[in-house]
Coordinates of C-alpha atoms and ligand atoms in Angstrom, one line a residue:
M14 CA 77.5 117.8 127.1
A15 CA 78.8 121.3 126.9
D16 CA 77.0 123.8 124.6
L17 CA 79.0 125.4 121.9
Y18 CA 79.1 129.2 121.6
Q19 CA 81.1 131.8 119.8
F20 CA 83.6 133.6 122.1
R21 CA 82.3 136.8 120.6
T22 CA 79.1 136.3 122.4
A23 CA 80.7 135.3 125.7
P24 CA 78.5 135.8 128.8
E25 CA 78.7 138.8 131.0
E26 CA 80.1 136.7 133.9
P27 CA 83.8 136.1 133.3
L28 CA 84.7 132.7 131.9
D29 CA 86.5 130.4 134.3
C30 CA 89.4 129.8 132.0
I31 CA 90.5 130.4 128.4
Y32 CA 92.5 127.5 127.0
I33 CA 94.8 128.1 124.0
L34 CA 96.3 125.2 122.1
Q35 CA 99.7 125.8 120.7
C36 CA 102.3 124.2 118.5
S37 CA 106.0 124.8 119.1
G38 CA 107.6 127.6 117.2
A39 CA 104.3 129.5 116.5
D40 CA 102.7 132.3 118.4
P41 CA 99.1 131.1 118.8
L42 CA 97.9 134.6 119.6
D43 CA 98.7 135.8 116.1
S44 CA 96.3 133.3 114.6
L45 CA 93.3 134.2 116.8
E46 CA 91.1 137.1 116.5
F47 CA 91.5 139.7 119.3
S48 CA 91.2 143.5 119.5
A49 CA 94.6 145.2 119.4
K50 CA 94.3 146.0 123.1
D51 CA 93.5 142.4 124.2
R52 CA 96.2 141.0 122.0
K53 CA 98.8 143.2 123.5
A54 CA 97.7 142.2 127.0
L55 CA 97.7 138.5 126.2
K56 CA 101.1 138.7 124.5
A57 CA 102.6 140.4 127.6
K58 CA 101.1 137.6 129.7
A59 CA 102.3 134.9 127.4
K60 CA 105.8 136.3 127.5
A61 CA 105.8 136.2 131.3
L62 CA 104.4 132.6 131.4
G63 CA 106.7 131.5 128.6
P64 CA 104.8 128.6 127.0
R65 CA 106.8 126.9 124.2
G66 CA 104.1 124.7 122.7
E67 CA 105.9 121.5 123.4
E68 CA 104.0 118.3 123.5
D69 CA 102.2 117.7 126.9
E70 CA 103.1 121.1 128.1
V71 CA 100.4 122.8 130.2
I72 CA 101.0 126.3 131.6
S73 CA 98.5 128.4 133.5
G74 CA 98.3 131.9 134.9
E75 CA 95.9 134.6 135.7
C76 CA 94.1 136.0 132.6
P77 CA 94.9 139.6 131.9
L78 CA 91.5 140.2 130.3
S79 CA 88.5 140.9 132.5
L80 CA 86.4 138.4 130.5
A81 CA 88.2 135.4 132.0
R82 CA 89.8 134.4 135.3
R83 CA 92.5 132.1 134.1
L84 CA 94.5 131.5 131.0
T85 CA 96.0 128.1 130.1
F86 CA 98.3 127.2 127.2
V87 CA 98.3 123.6 126.1
G88 CA 101.2 122.4 124.0
L89 CA 101.0 120.1 121.0
G90 CA 104.5 119.8 119.7
E91 CA 105.7 120.5 116.2
D92 CA 103.0 121.5 113.8
R93 CA 104.2 119.3 110.9
K94 CA 103.8 116.3 113.3
L95 CA 100.3 117.3 114.4
T96 CA 98.0 114.3 113.8
H97 CA 94.2 113.9 114.3
A98 CA 95.0 111.7 117.3
K99 CA 97.2 114.3 119.0
L100 CA 94.8 117.1 118.5
R101 CA 91.9 115.0 119.7
A102 CA 93.8 114.0 122.8
A103 CA 94.7 117.6 123.6
L104 CA 91.0 118.6 123.4
Q105 CA 90.0 115.7 125.6
R106 CA 92.7 116.8 128.1
V107 CA 91.3 120.3 128.1
M108 CA 87.9 119.0 128.9
H109 CA 89.2 116.6 131.6
Q110 CA 91.2 119.4 133.2
A111 CA 88.3 121.9 133.1
T112 CA 86.0 119.3 134.7
K113 CA 88.5 118.5 137.4
N114 CA 89.0 122.2 138.2
R115 CA 85.2 122.8 138.1
E116 CA 85.4 125.3 135.4
Y117 CA 81.9 125.6 134.0
Q118 CA 82.4 128.2 131.3
I119 CA 85.6 128.0 129.3
G120 CA 87.0 129.7 126.2
L121 CA 88.9 127.6 123.7
G122 CA 91.3 128.8 121.1
I123 CA 92.5 126.2 118.5
P124 CA 94.9 128.1 116.2
V125 CA 96.6 124.9 115.0
K126 CA 96.3 122.7 112.0
V127 CA 96.4 119.0 111.5
H128 CA 99.3 118.3 109.2
G129 CA 98.2 117.5 105.6
L130 CA 94.7 119.1 106.0
S131 CA 93.4 122.3 104.5
D132 CA 92.5 125.1 107.0
A133 CA 88.8 124.4 106.6
E134 CA 89.2 120.6 106.9
S135 CA 91.2 121.0 110.1
R136 CA 88.9 123.5 111.6
L137 CA 85.8 121.3 111.1
F138 CA 87.7 118.3 112.6
A139 CA 88.8 120.4 115.6
L140 CA 85.4 121.8 116.3
R141 CA 83.7 118.5 116.0
E142 CA 86.1 116.8 118.3
A143 CA 85.9 119.7 120.8
A144 CA 82.2 119.2 120.9
S145 CA 82.4 115.5 121.7
A146 CA 85.5 115.6 123.9
D147 CA 83.6 115.6 127.2
Y148 CA 81.6 112.5 126.4
T149 CA 80.8 110.2 129.3
F150 CA 78.3 107.4 129.8
D151 CA 76.7 107.6 133.2
H152 CA 73.2 106.4 132.5
F153 CA 73.5 103.5 135.0
K154 CA 75.3 105.5 137.7
S155 CA 73.1 106.5 140.6
K156 CA 75.4 109.6 141.1
K157 CA 75.4 111.5 137.9
N158 CA 78.4 113.7 137.2
E159 CA 76.6 116.3 135.0
F160 CA 76.9 119.0 137.6
D161 CA 80.6 118.7 137.6
K162 CA 80.9 119.2 133.9
V163 CA 81.7 122.1 131.7
D164 CA 78.5 123.6 130.3
G165 CA 79.6 126.3 128.0
L166 CA 82.4 126.0 125.5
H167 CA 83.2 129.4 123.9
I168 CA 85.2 129.0 120.8
L169 CA 87.7 131.7 119.9
P170 CA 87.4 132.8 116.3
L171 CA 90.5 132.3 114.1
A172 CA 91.9 135.5 112.6
G173 CA 89.8 136.2 109.6
E174 CA 87.0 133.8 110.5
S175 CA 83.7 135.6 110.1
E176 CA 80.9 135.3 112.6
K177 CA 78.8 133.6 109.9
E178 CA 81.5 131.1 108.9
L179 CA 82.2 130.1 112.5
E180 CA 78.5 129.8 113.3
E181 CA 78.1 127.4 110.3
R182 CA 81.0 125.3 111.4
L183 CA 79.7 125.2 115.0
Q184 CA 76.3 124.1 113.7
R185 CA 77.9 121.2 111.8
A186 CA 79.9 120.3 114.9
R187 CA 76.7 120.2 117.0
L188 CA 74.9 118.1 114.4
L189 CA 77.6 115.5 114.2
R190 CA 78.1 115.5 117.9
T191 CA 74.4 114.6 118.4
S192 CA 74.8 111.6 116.0
V193 CA 78.1 110.5 117.5
Q194 CA 76.7 110.8 121.0
L195 CA 73.7 108.7 120.1
A196 CA 75.8 106.0 118.6
R197 CA 78.1 105.9 121.6
D198 CA 75.2 105.7 124.0
L199 CA 73.6 102.9 122.0
G200 CA 77.0 101.1 122.0
N201 CA 77.6 101.5 125.7
R202 CA 74.2 100.2 126.8
P203 CA 74.6 96.7 128.2
G204 CA 73.0 93.6 126.6
N205 CA 70.2 93.3 129.1
D206 CA 69.1 96.9 128.4
L207 CA 69.7 97.1 124.7
T208 CA 68.0 94.1 123.4
P209 CA 67.0 93.8 119.7
E210 CA 63.6 95.3 120.4
A211 CA 65.1 98.1 122.5
L212 CA 67.4 98.9 119.6
A213 CA 64.4 99.1 117.4
S214 CA 62.6 101.4 119.8
A215 CA 65.6 103.7 120.3
T216 CA 65.7 103.9 116.5
R217 CA 62.0 104.8 116.4
E218 CA 62.6 107.5 118.9
M219 CA 65.4 109.0 116.9
C220 CA 63.2 109.0 113.8
E221 CA 60.5 110.9 115.7
E222 CA 63.0 113.5 116.8
V223 CA 64.1 114.5 113.3
S224 CA 61.9 115.0 110.3
G225 CA 62.3 113.1 107.0
L226 CA 62.9 109.5 108.3
R227 CA 60.6 106.5 108.2
V228 CA 61.2 103.5 110.2
T229 CA 59.8 100.0 109.7
V230 CA 60.6 97.1 112.0
L231 CA 60.3 93.5 110.8
G232 CA 59.5 91.1 113.6
M233 CA 59.2 87.3 113.8
K234 CA 56.2 87.1 111.5
E235 CA 57.8 89.1 108.7
L236 CA 61.2 87.5 109.1
L237 CA 59.6 84.1 108.7
K238 CA 57.7 85.3 105.7
E239 CA 60.9 86.6 104.1
K240 CA 62.6 83.3 105.0
M241 CA 65.5 85.2 106.7
G242 CA 67.2 82.0 107.9
G243 CA 70.4 83.8 108.9
I244 CA 68.7 86.2 111.3
L245 CA 66.2 83.6 112.6
G246 CA 69.0 81.0 113.0
V247 CA 71.3 83.1 115.0
S248 CA 68.6 84.4 117.3
Q249 CA 66.9 81.0 118.0
G250 CA 69.0 80.4 121.1
S251 CA 67.9 83.6 122.7
Q252 CA 64.7 84.5 124.5
E253 CA 64.9 87.9 122.7
E254 CA 63.1 88.0 119.4
P255 CA 65.1 89.2 116.4
R256 CA 64.3 92.3 114.4
L257 CA 65.2 93.8 111.1
I258 CA 65.1 97.6 111.4
V259 CA 64.7 99.6 108.3
I260 CA 65.2 103.3 108.3
E261 CA 64.4 105.2 105.2
H262 CA 65.4 108.7 104.1
R263 CA 63.7 109.4 100.8
P264 CA 64.1 112.9 99.5
K265 CA 62.0 114.2 96.6
K266 CA 64.5 114.0 93.8
P267 CA 67.3 111.8 95.0
K268 CA 70.6 111.9 93.2
K269 CA 71.7 108.4 94.3
S270 CA 70.5 105.5 96.3
V271 CA 72.7 104.2 99.1
V272 CA 72.0 101.4 101.6
L273 CA 73.9 101.2 104.8
V274 CA 73.8 97.9 106.7
G275 CA 74.9 97.6 110.3
K276 CA 75.6 94.5 112.4
G277 CA 73.3 94.6 115.4
V278 CA 74.3 91.7 117.6
T279 CA 73.2 93.1 121.0
F280 CA 75.3 90.5 122.8
D281 CA 77.6 87.9 121.2
S282 CA 78.4 85.0 123.6
G283 CA 79.5 82.9 120.6
G284 CA 76.5 80.7 121.0
I285 CA 77.2 76.9 121.3
S286 CA 80.7 77.7 120.0
I287 CA 80.9 79.7 123.2
K288 CA 83.6 82.3 123.7
P289 CA 86.0 82.2 126.7
A290 CA 84.8 84.0 129.8
A291 CA 87.6 86.5 130.0
G292 CA 86.6 89.6 128.1
M293 CA 83.2 88.2 127.0
G294 CA 81.5 91.3 128.4
W295 CA 83.0 93.4 125.6
M296 CA 80.6 91.6 123.2
K297 CA 77.9 94.0 124.3
Y298 CA 79.6 96.2 121.7
D299 CA 78.8 93.8 118.9
M300 CA 76.1 96.2 117.7
C301 CA 78.4 99.2 117.0
G302 CA 77.9 98.8 113.3
A303 CA 74.2 99.2 113.9
A304 CA 74.9 102.3 116.1
T305 CA 76.9 103.9 113.3
V306 CA 74.1 103.4 110.8
V307 CA 71.5 104.9 113.2
G308 CA 73.9 107.9 113.7
V309 CA 74.5 108.4 110.0
L310 CA 70.8 108.3 109.2
R311 CA 70.1 111.0 111.9
A312 CA 72.7 113.3 110.4
V313 CA 71.5 112.6 106.8
A314 CA 68.0 113.6 107.8
E315 CA 69.1 116.7 109.6
L316 CA 71.3 117.8 106.7
E317 CA 68.4 117.0 104.3
L318 CA 70.9 115.4 101.9
P319 CA 69.3 114.8 98.4
I320 CA 70.3 111.2 98.4
K321 CA 68.1 108.2 99.1
V322 CA 69.7 106.6 102.1
V323 CA 68.3 103.4 103.7
G324 CA 69.6 101.9 106.9
L325 CA 69.2 98.1 107.4
I326 CA 69.9 96.7 110.8
P327 CA 69.6 93.0 111.5
A328 CA 69.3 92.9 115.3
V329 CA 69.8 89.6 117.3
E330 CA 71.3 88.2 120.5
N331 CA 73.6 85.3 120.1
L332 CA 73.3 82.9 123.0
P333 CA 73.6 79.1 123.6
S334 CA 70.6 77.2 124.8
G335 CA 68.6 74.1 124.0
S336 CA 67.1 75.8 121.0
A337 CA 70.3 77.4 119.7
I338 CA 71.9 76.6 116.3
K339 CA 74.7 74.0 116.5
P340 CA 77.8 73.4 114.6
G341 CA 76.9 71.3 111.6
D342 CA 73.4 72.7 111.3
I343 CA 72.5 73.8 107.8
I344 CA 70.4 77.0 107.4
T345 CA 69.0 78.7 104.4
I346 CA 69.6 82.5 103.8
S347 CA 66.7 84.5 102.2
N348 CA 68.3 84.3 98.8
G349 CA 68.1 80.5 98.9
K350 CA 71.7 79.8 99.5
T351 CA 72.4 77.1 102.1
V352 CA 75.0 77.6 104.8
E353 CA 76.6 75.0 107.0
V354 CA 77.1 76.5 110.4
D355 CA 80.7 75.5 111.2
N356 CA 81.0 77.8 114.1
T357 CA 78.1 79.6 115.8
D358 CA 80.4 82.4 116.8
A359 CA 80.7 83.4 113.1
E360 CA 77.1 84.8 113.5
G361 CA 77.6 88.3 112.2
R362 CA 78.0 87.2 108.6
L363 CA 74.8 85.1 108.8
I364 CA 72.6 88.0 109.8
L365 CA 74.4 90.4 107.4
A366 CA 73.8 87.9 104.6
D367 CA 70.0 88.3 104.9
A368 CA 70.3 92.1 105.2
L369 CA 72.7 92.5 102.2
Y370 CA 70.4 90.4 100.1
H371 CA 67.4 92.5 101.3
S372 CA 69.2 95.7 100.2
E373 CA 68.3 94.9 96.6
R374 CA 64.7 96.1 97.2
F375 CA 65.9 99.6 97.5
N376 CA 67.7 99.6 94.1
P377 CA 71.0 100.8 95.6
D378 CA 73.9 102.2 93.6
I379 CA 76.1 101.7 96.7
V380 CA 75.9 99.4 99.7
I381 CA 78.2 99.8 102.7
D382 CA 78.1 97.5 105.7
Y383 CA 79.6 98.2 109.1
A384 CA 80.4 95.3 111.4
T385 CA 82.5 94.4 114.4
L386 CA 83.0 91.2 112.4
T387 CA 86.3 89.6 113.2
G388 CA 88.9 89.4 115.9
A389 CA 91.4 88.9 113.1
C390 CA 90.9 92.4 111.9
V391 CA 92.0 93.7 115.3
V392 CA 95.1 91.5 115.0
A393 CA 95.9 93.0 111.6
L394 CA 95.2 96.7 112.1
G395 CA 94.9 97.2 115.8
Q396 CA 92.9 100.2 116.9
E397 CA 94.2 102.5 114.2
A398 CA 92.0 101.7 111.2
A399 CA 89.0 99.7 110.1
G400 CA 89.5 97.1 107.5
I401 CA 87.7 97.7 104.2
M402 CA 86.9 95.2 101.4
G403 CA 84.7 95.4 98.4
N404 CA 84.1 95.1 94.7
D405 CA 84.8 98.7 93.6
K406 CA 88.4 99.9 93.7
D407 CA 87.5 103.5 93.2
L408 CA 85.0 103.5 96.0
L409 CA 87.6 101.8 98.4
E410 CA 90.1 104.5 97.4
T411 CA 87.7 107.3 97.9
L412 CA 86.8 106.1 101.4
Q413 CA 90.5 105.6 102.3
K414 CA 91.4 109.1 101.2
L415 CA 88.4 110.7 103.0
G416 CA 89.2 108.7 106.1
E417 CA 92.6 110.3 106.2
K418 CA 90.9 113.7 106.1
V419 CA 88.2 113.2 108.7
G420 CA 90.4 111.2 111.1
E421 CA 88.7 107.9 110.7
R422 CA 91.1 105.7 108.9
V423 CA 90.2 102.7 106.8
W424 CA 92.6 100.3 105.1
P425 CA 91.9 98.0 102.2
L426 CA 92.3 94.3 102.3
P427 CA 91.9 92.0 99.3
L428 CA 89.0 89.7 98.3
Y429 CA 90.9 87.2 96.1
E430 CA 88.5 84.7 94.6
E431 CA 90.7 81.9 96.0
Y432 CA 89.3 82.8 99.5
L433 CA 86.0 81.3 98.5
S434 CA 87.6 77.9 98.5
Y435 CA 88.2 78.4 102.2
L436 CA 84.4 78.4 102.7
K437 CA 83.7 75.2 100.8
S438 CA 81.3 72.9 102.6
D439 CA 80.8 69.2 101.9
W440 CA 77.1 69.4 102.7
A441 CA 75.9 72.9 101.9
D442 CA 76.6 75.7 99.4
L443 CA 79.0 77.4 101.8
K444 CA 80.1 77.1 105.4
N445 CA 80.3 80.2 107.6
A446 CA 83.9 79.9 108.8
G447 CA 87.2 78.9 107.2
S448 CA 90.4 77.8 108.9
R449 CA 92.4 80.0 111.2
W450 CA 94.0 81.9 108.3
G451 CA 92.7 85.1 106.7
G452 CA 89.8 85.5 109.1
T453 CA 88.9 89.0 108.0
V454 CA 89.0 88.4 104.3
T455 CA 87.1 85.1 104.4
A456 CA 84.4 86.9 106.3
G457 CA 84.4 89.6 103.6
T458 CA 84.3 86.9 101.0
F459 CA 81.3 85.2 102.7
L460 CA 79.4 88.5 102.7
Q461 CA 80.2 89.1 99.0
Q462 CA 78.1 86.1 98.1
F463 CA 75.0 87.9 99.2
V464 CA 75.6 91.3 97.7
P465 CA 73.1 92.2 94.9
E466 CA 74.7 92.1 91.4
K467 CA 75.9 95.4 89.9
V468 CA 76.1 97.1 93.2
S469 CA 79.2 98.9 94.4
W470 CA 79.8 97.4 97.8
V471 CA 82.1 98.0 100.7
H472 CA 82.4 96.0 103.9
M473 CA 83.9 97.8 106.8
D474 CA 85.2 95.7 109.6
I475 CA 85.2 98.0 112.7
A476 CA 86.0 95.3 115.3
G477 CA 89.2 97.3 116.4
V478 CA 87.8 100.8 116.2
G479 CA 84.1 100.6 117.0
Y480 CA 84.8 100.5 120.7
L481 CA 87.9 100.8 122.8
E482 CA 88.9 98.9 125.9
K483 CA 90.5 102.1 127.3
E484 CA 90.9 105.7 126.2
H485 CA 93.0 105.9 123.1
N486 CA 93.9 108.7 120.7
G487 CA 91.7 111.1 122.6
L488 CA 88.7 108.8 122.1
P489 CA 86.8 107.6 125.2
K490 CA 86.7 104.1 126.6
G491 CA 83.7 102.2 125.1
A492 CA 81.8 102.9 121.9
T493 CA 83.4 105.5 119.6
G494 CA 80.8 106.1 116.9
F495 CA 83.4 105.3 114.3
G496 CA 82.3 105.7 110.7
I497 CA 79.7 108.5 111.2
D498 CA 81.9 111.4 110.1
L499 CA 83.5 109.4 107.3
T500 CA 80.1 108.3 105.9
V501 CA 78.5 111.7 106.1
A502 CA 81.6 113.2 104.4
F503 CA 81.3 110.4 101.8
L504 CA 77.6 111.0 101.1
E505 CA 78.2 114.7 100.7
Q506 CA 81.0 114.0 98.3
L507 CA 78.7 112.0 96.1
L508 CA 76.8 115.2 95.5
K509 CA 79.8 117.1 94.2
Ligands
BES15 N1 81.9 89.8 117.2 C1 82.9 88.9 116.9 C2 84.2 89.6 116.4 C3 84.9 90.4 117.3 C4 86.0 89.9 118.1 C5 84.7 91.8 117.5 C6 86.7 90.7 118.9 C7 85.4 92.6 118.3 C8 86.4 92.0 119.0 C9 82.5 87.9 115.8 O1 81.1 87.5 115.9 C10 83.2 86.6 116.0 O2 83.1 86.0 117.0 N2 84.1 86.3 115.0 C11 84.9 85.2 115.1 C12 84.8 84.5 113.8 C13 85.4 83.1 113.7 C14 84.6 82.2 114.6 C15 85.4 82.6 112.3 C16 86.3 85.6 115.4 O3 86.7 86.7 114.9 O4 87.0 84.9 116.1
MN16 MN1 80.7 85.9 117.2
ZN17 ZN1 79.8 88.9 116.7

């Protein structure tokens, strides 16, 4: 990925191109910091090129300054219609175009503001997205494309933005980029490579890279001892042993205790209730919730947040075999509740049940779980928002508001007590799937039965946003790392 620099410290060699984003009706050069002489030269050039800032407009010419060869204006349309998605897509376009043109060192001016955000909020978003905009996953390609990629991204300061201020913002963008990249890489790794144990070792590696994290991995022996019937049950059809990965960030005087739970199904075939062949390969992404948790923990450690944060990742592979769980089987979750497995494809809630119950050990004030849990959530909200459910209205509202700010939208769905009747079993305490109706909220209701008492809890169904079947809103195809920015912002807000 391209390194981030301040334009002020641009290399002696001229940059290949300077890209300037622009909304219609505004002169972008007025909002960027230049010397009077440079500004004059740029203005004259802009006048000759005549960019109008309209959406999808791209206009290039020779750069009048000696520090760059070319100058390109990229239009974004009206500023009061500028969304996170449009800005992200424009940044991605810049990186794609620079890569295609073999521009290795580029300048980037982003004198535009996402509508509804403060200057600072918008700036942080833009820098963070610029830092991640050239993400690709080529680990399994024999021919790597790293030599064809931009390696230096030189950010033009905004008018009035001090060197210190910009450096702090760049530092934060780099930090979040590292977490997002890690989560995307984990998500994109195929099931044969990223097994439950491989997810555990990738987590161990991450915890060695940063200071302040402790990782413990529960294997078969410990899971049996803890009677984690959900995790053991789902994994029993696979040759791959299950794991429960525990990542702990325990600062000296923590202000709060938060547990983050991530669904880590490294491949979900559906099990005996097997999924149709078409599109089954997408189910390698069924551990995106886990990836988000790993990414958040990395950021939390690097930021040294004074909050106790524990990540819990139940990791399994859901396959059919002679030893797999079958519809009708009754399993016992670690809290003693029995569950009739009505559908082996509703496996996420079974492993999350054990993990949610386990969260009690860490005395959490707040528990948030992240899961690619239901196809119904994708039907309801598409790829524009995650569904959130929970037992604390204020917490749901806080997340919804923050999501609007950071560009990771979440939308509340109800957990009416009547939904519990959908999960009534004739033979056990509960069954794991209801009828066709209300797929997302019945899954949420199922999880709720395993949340420790007196804990504020949110369930985030990221089935539609955790990975994308093609580029969308300026996000890459594949894993997105959804939820990392939102969660880090949320944890920071807890400290205010
Ligand atoms: N991992 C899937 C949910 C999913 C579907 C995620 C599509 C992303 C895209 C989950 O384990 C699942 O299979 N859920 C079932 C539940 C049903 C059997 C009650 C579903 O949504 O169909
Ligand atoms: Mn499933
Ligand atoms: Zn699943």
